[in-house]
Structures are given as structure tokens and as C-alpha cells.
Coordinates of C-alpha atoms and ligand atoms in Angstrom, one line a residue:
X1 CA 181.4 -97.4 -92.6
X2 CA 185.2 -96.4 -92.6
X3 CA 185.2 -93.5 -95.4
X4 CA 188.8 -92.1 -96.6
X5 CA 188.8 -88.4 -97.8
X6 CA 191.1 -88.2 -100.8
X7 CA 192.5 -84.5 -101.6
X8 CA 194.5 -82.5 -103.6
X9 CA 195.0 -78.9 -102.5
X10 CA 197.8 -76.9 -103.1
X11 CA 197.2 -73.6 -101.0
X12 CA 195.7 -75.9 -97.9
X13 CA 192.4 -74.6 -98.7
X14 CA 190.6 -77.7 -99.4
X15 CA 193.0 -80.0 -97.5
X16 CA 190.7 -78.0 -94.6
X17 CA 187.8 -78.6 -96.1
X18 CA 188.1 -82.4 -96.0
X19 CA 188.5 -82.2 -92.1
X20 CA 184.8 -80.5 -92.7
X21 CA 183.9 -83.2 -94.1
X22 CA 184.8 -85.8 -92.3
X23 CA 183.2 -84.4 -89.1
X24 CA 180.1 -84.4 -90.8
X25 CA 180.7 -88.3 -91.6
X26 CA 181.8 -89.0 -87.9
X27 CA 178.6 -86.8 -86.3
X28 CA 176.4 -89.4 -88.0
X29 CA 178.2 -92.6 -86.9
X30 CA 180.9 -93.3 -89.6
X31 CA 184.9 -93.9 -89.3
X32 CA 186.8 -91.1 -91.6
X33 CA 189.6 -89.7 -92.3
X34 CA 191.4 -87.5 -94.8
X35 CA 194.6 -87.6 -96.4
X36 CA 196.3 -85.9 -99.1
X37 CA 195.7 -88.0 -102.6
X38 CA 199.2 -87.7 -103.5
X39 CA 200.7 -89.7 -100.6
X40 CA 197.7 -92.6 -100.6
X41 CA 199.3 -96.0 -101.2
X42 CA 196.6 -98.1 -100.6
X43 CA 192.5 -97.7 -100.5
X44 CA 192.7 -101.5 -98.6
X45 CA 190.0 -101.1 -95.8
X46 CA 188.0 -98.3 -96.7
X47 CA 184.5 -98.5 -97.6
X48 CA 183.9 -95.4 -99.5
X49 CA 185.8 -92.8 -101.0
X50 CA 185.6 -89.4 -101.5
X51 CA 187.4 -86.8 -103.6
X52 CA 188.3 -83.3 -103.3
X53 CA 190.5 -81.0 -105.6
X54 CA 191.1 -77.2 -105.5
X55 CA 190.6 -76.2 -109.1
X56 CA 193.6 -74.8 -111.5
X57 CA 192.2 -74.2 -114.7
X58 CA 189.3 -76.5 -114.6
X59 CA 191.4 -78.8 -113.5
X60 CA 191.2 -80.5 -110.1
X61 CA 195.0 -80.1 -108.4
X62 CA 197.3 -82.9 -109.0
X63 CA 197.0 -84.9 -105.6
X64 CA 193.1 -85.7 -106.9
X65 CA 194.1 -86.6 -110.2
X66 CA 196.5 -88.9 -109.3
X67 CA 194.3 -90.7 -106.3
X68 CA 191.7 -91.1 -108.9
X69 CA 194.0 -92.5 -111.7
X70 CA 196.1 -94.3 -109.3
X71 CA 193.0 -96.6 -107.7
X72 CA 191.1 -96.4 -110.6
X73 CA 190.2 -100.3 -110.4
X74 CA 189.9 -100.0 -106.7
X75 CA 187.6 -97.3 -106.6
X76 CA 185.2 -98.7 -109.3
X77 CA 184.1 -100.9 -106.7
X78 CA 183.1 -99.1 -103.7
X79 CA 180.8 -95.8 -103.7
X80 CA 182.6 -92.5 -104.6
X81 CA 181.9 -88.9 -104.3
X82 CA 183.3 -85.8 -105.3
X83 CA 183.6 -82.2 -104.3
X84 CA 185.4 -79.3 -106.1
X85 CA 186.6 -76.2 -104.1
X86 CA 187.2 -73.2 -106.5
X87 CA 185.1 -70.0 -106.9
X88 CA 185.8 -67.0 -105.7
X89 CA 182.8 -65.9 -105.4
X90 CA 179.0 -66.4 -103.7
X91 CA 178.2 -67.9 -107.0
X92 CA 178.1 -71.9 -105.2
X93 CA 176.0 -70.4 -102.5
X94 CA 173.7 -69.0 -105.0
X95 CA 173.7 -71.7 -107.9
X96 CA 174.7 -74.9 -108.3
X97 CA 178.2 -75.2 -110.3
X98 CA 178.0 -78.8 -112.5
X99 CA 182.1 -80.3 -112.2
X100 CA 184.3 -79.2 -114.7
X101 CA 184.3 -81.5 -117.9
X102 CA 187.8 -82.6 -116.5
X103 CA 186.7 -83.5 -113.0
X104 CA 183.1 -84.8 -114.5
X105 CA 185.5 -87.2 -117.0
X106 CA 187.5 -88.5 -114.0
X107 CA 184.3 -89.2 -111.6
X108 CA 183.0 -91.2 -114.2
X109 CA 186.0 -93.2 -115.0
X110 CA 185.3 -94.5 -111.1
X111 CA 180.9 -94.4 -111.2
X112 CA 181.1 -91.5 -109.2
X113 CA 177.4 -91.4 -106.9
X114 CA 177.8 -87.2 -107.0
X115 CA 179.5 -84.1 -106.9
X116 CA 179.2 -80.4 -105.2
X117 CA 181.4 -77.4 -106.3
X118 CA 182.1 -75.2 -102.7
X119 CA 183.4 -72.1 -102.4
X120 CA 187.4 -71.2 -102.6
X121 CA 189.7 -69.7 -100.7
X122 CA 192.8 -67.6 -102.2
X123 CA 195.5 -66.2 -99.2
X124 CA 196.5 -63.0 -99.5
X125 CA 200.2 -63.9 -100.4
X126 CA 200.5 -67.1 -101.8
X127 CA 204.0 -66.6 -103.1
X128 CA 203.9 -67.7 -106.6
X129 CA 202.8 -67.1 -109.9
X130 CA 199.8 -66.3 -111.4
X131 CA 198.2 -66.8 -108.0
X132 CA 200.1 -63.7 -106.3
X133 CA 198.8 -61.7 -109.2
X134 CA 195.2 -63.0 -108.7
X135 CA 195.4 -62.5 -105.3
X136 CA 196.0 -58.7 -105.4
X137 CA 192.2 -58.6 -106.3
X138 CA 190.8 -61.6 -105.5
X139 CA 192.1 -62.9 -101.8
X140 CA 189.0 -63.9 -99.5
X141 CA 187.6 -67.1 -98.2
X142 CA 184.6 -68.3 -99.6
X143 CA 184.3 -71.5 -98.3
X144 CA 181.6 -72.6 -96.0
X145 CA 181.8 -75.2 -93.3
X146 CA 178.1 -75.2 -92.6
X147 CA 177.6 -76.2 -96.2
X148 CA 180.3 -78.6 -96.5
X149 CA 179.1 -80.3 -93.0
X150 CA 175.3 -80.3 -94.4
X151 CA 176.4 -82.1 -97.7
X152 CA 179.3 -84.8 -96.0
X153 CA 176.3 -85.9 -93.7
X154 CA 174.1 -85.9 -96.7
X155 CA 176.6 -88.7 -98.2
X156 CA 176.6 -90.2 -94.5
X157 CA 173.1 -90.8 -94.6
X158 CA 173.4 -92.4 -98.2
X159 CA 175.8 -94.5 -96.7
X160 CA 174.2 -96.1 -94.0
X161 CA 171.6 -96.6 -96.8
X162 CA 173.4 -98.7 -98.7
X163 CA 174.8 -100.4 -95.2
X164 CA 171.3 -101.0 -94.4
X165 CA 170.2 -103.1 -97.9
X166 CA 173.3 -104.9 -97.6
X167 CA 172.9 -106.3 -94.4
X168 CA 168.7 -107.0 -95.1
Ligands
LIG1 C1 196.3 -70.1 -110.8 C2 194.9 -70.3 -110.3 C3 193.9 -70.9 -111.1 C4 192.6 -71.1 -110.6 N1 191.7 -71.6 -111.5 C5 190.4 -71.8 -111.0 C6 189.4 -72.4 -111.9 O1 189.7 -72.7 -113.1 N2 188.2 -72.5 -111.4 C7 187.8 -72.1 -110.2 O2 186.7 -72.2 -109.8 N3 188.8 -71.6 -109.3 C8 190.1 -71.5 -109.7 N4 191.0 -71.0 -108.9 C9 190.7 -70.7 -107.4 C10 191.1 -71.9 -106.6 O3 190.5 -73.1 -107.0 C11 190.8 -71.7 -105.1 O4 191.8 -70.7 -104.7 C12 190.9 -72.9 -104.3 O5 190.3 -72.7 -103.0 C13 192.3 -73.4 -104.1 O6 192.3 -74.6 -103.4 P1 193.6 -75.0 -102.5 O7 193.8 -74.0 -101.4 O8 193.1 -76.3 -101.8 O9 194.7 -75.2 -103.3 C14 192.3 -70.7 -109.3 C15 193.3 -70.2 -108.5 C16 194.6 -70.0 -108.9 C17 195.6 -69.4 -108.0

């Protein structure tokens, strides 16, 4: 299946994370690429979606939102996913963090199939406010590629799935 990964990021940190995630879609047979939600014209030719956003105040960052409100009626008809990269902390590694009620109210405006919350990552000199200020005692990179890989070919696997009962 061909499988766009929609992001918004606005410190690059998740904009990485979907290139993690599409090499877990391409290392089990699917087409997939990831582009920045804010620039996405068209969903024409994809067969499945899915959507990252850093998180600002429980809030996925803008290039998510706007994918998801932009192709609203496009998106209801394919499968969707969605991940959330945010806490600074090992707390995703240790428990499972349910989306925001923000994120959880945009997924199911499109009958989103699931959603994961990773790890975050915060540069130590992101150049503008509050974040500086956060970042004088909260810089590091939590995120983790291993886990991001694992769950993108989870989703792969669902796919061809669904490929699978379609075509018997
Ligand atoms: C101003 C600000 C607000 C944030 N709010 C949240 C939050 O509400 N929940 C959370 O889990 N992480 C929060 N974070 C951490 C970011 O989500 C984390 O740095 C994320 O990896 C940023 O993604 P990006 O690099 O793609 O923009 C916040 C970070 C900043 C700088």
C-alpha cells in the first residue's frame, strides 16, 4: 500500500520521527513517505494515512491540525493512525500515555484505527519562548527509533491485513 506520513513538528523532532516510521512501513513491503501536514495539498493516491504532532500544550502542533481538518472528508475514508511525540521523560517507555483529549477529538473526527504517544525531544537552544526557558532544565532526546520502527511495522502488518480481505 502507498502510506503518506502527515506531520506537524515545530523543533524537527517529530518531522524525524516520521522518516522512522516510514522505514518501518517500507521494511515490510509498503510505499511511504512523509511530509510536513502544513504543505499537503492533496491525499489523491494514498492508501492510508498517518498522523504525527509534537505536542504544545496538549495540543498536537499546527501542521497536524491542519492536515487533519484540511482532508477531513478524505481521510474518513481510508485507514488512519496517529502518534503524538511529547514527554520528556521515560514515562512512554514505561506506560502507555492515552492522546490528549485534543488529539483524541481530532482522530475521531477521521475513525482513527489507533494511536501511540513516543518520547520527545527538546534542543538545547531552541531560540524562543517558553521553550528556551524549559530547555535550561529539560533539553534531552527521549525519542526512540526502535520503538517507533516496532509500532510503524505493527500498522504495516495491519495493512496488508486489510489488503489481504480486500482482495479475497
Ligand atoms: C512550549 C512547549 C510546550 C510543550 N507542551 C507539551 C505538552 O503539553 N505535552 C507534552 O507531552 N510535551 C510538551 N512539550 C514537549 C514537546 O512536545 C517535545 O519537545 C516534542 O518532541 C517537540 O516536537 P517537535 O520537535 O516535532 O516540535 C512542550 C514543549 C514546549 C517547548
Amino acid at each position: 500500500m502507498r502510506v503518506l506520513i502527515a506531520y506537524g513538528s515545530k523543533m524537527g523532532g517529530t518531522a524525524g520521527m516520521a522518516e522512522w516510521v516510514a522505514d518501518g512501513l517500507r521494511g515490510i513491503g509498503h510505499e511511504a513517505e512523509g511530509v510536513d501536514g502544513k504543505e499537503c495539498k492533496s491525499i489523491d493516491g494514498y492508501d492510508a494515512v498517518i498522523v504525527g504532532g509534537g505536542l504544545y500544550a496538549n495540543r498536537w502542533a499546527k501542521g497536524a491540525r491542519r492536515f487533519v481538518k484540511r482532508h477531513r472528508w478524505d481521510l474518513v475514508d481510508i485507514p488512519v493512525w496517529g502518534f503524538s511525540s511529547g514527554p520528556l521523560n521515560d514515562d512512554t517507555a514505561a506506560v502507555g500515555i492515552p492522546p490528549t483529549d485534543a488529539v483524541e477529538a481530532l482522530l475521531d473526527s477521521v475513525g482513527s484505527r489507533g494511536h501511540v504517544t513516543f518520547g520527545g525531544r527538546l534542543v538545547d537552544d531552541p531560540g524562543w519562548f517558553p521553550a528556551s526557558s524549559m530547555s535550561d532544565e529539560m533539553s534531552g532526546d527521549w525519542r526512540d527509533r526502535t520503538a517507533v520502527v516496532g509500532w510503524a511495522t505493527g500498522v504495516g502488518q495491519e495493512l496488508h491485513a486489510l489488503e489481504s480481505k480486500a482482495s479475497g
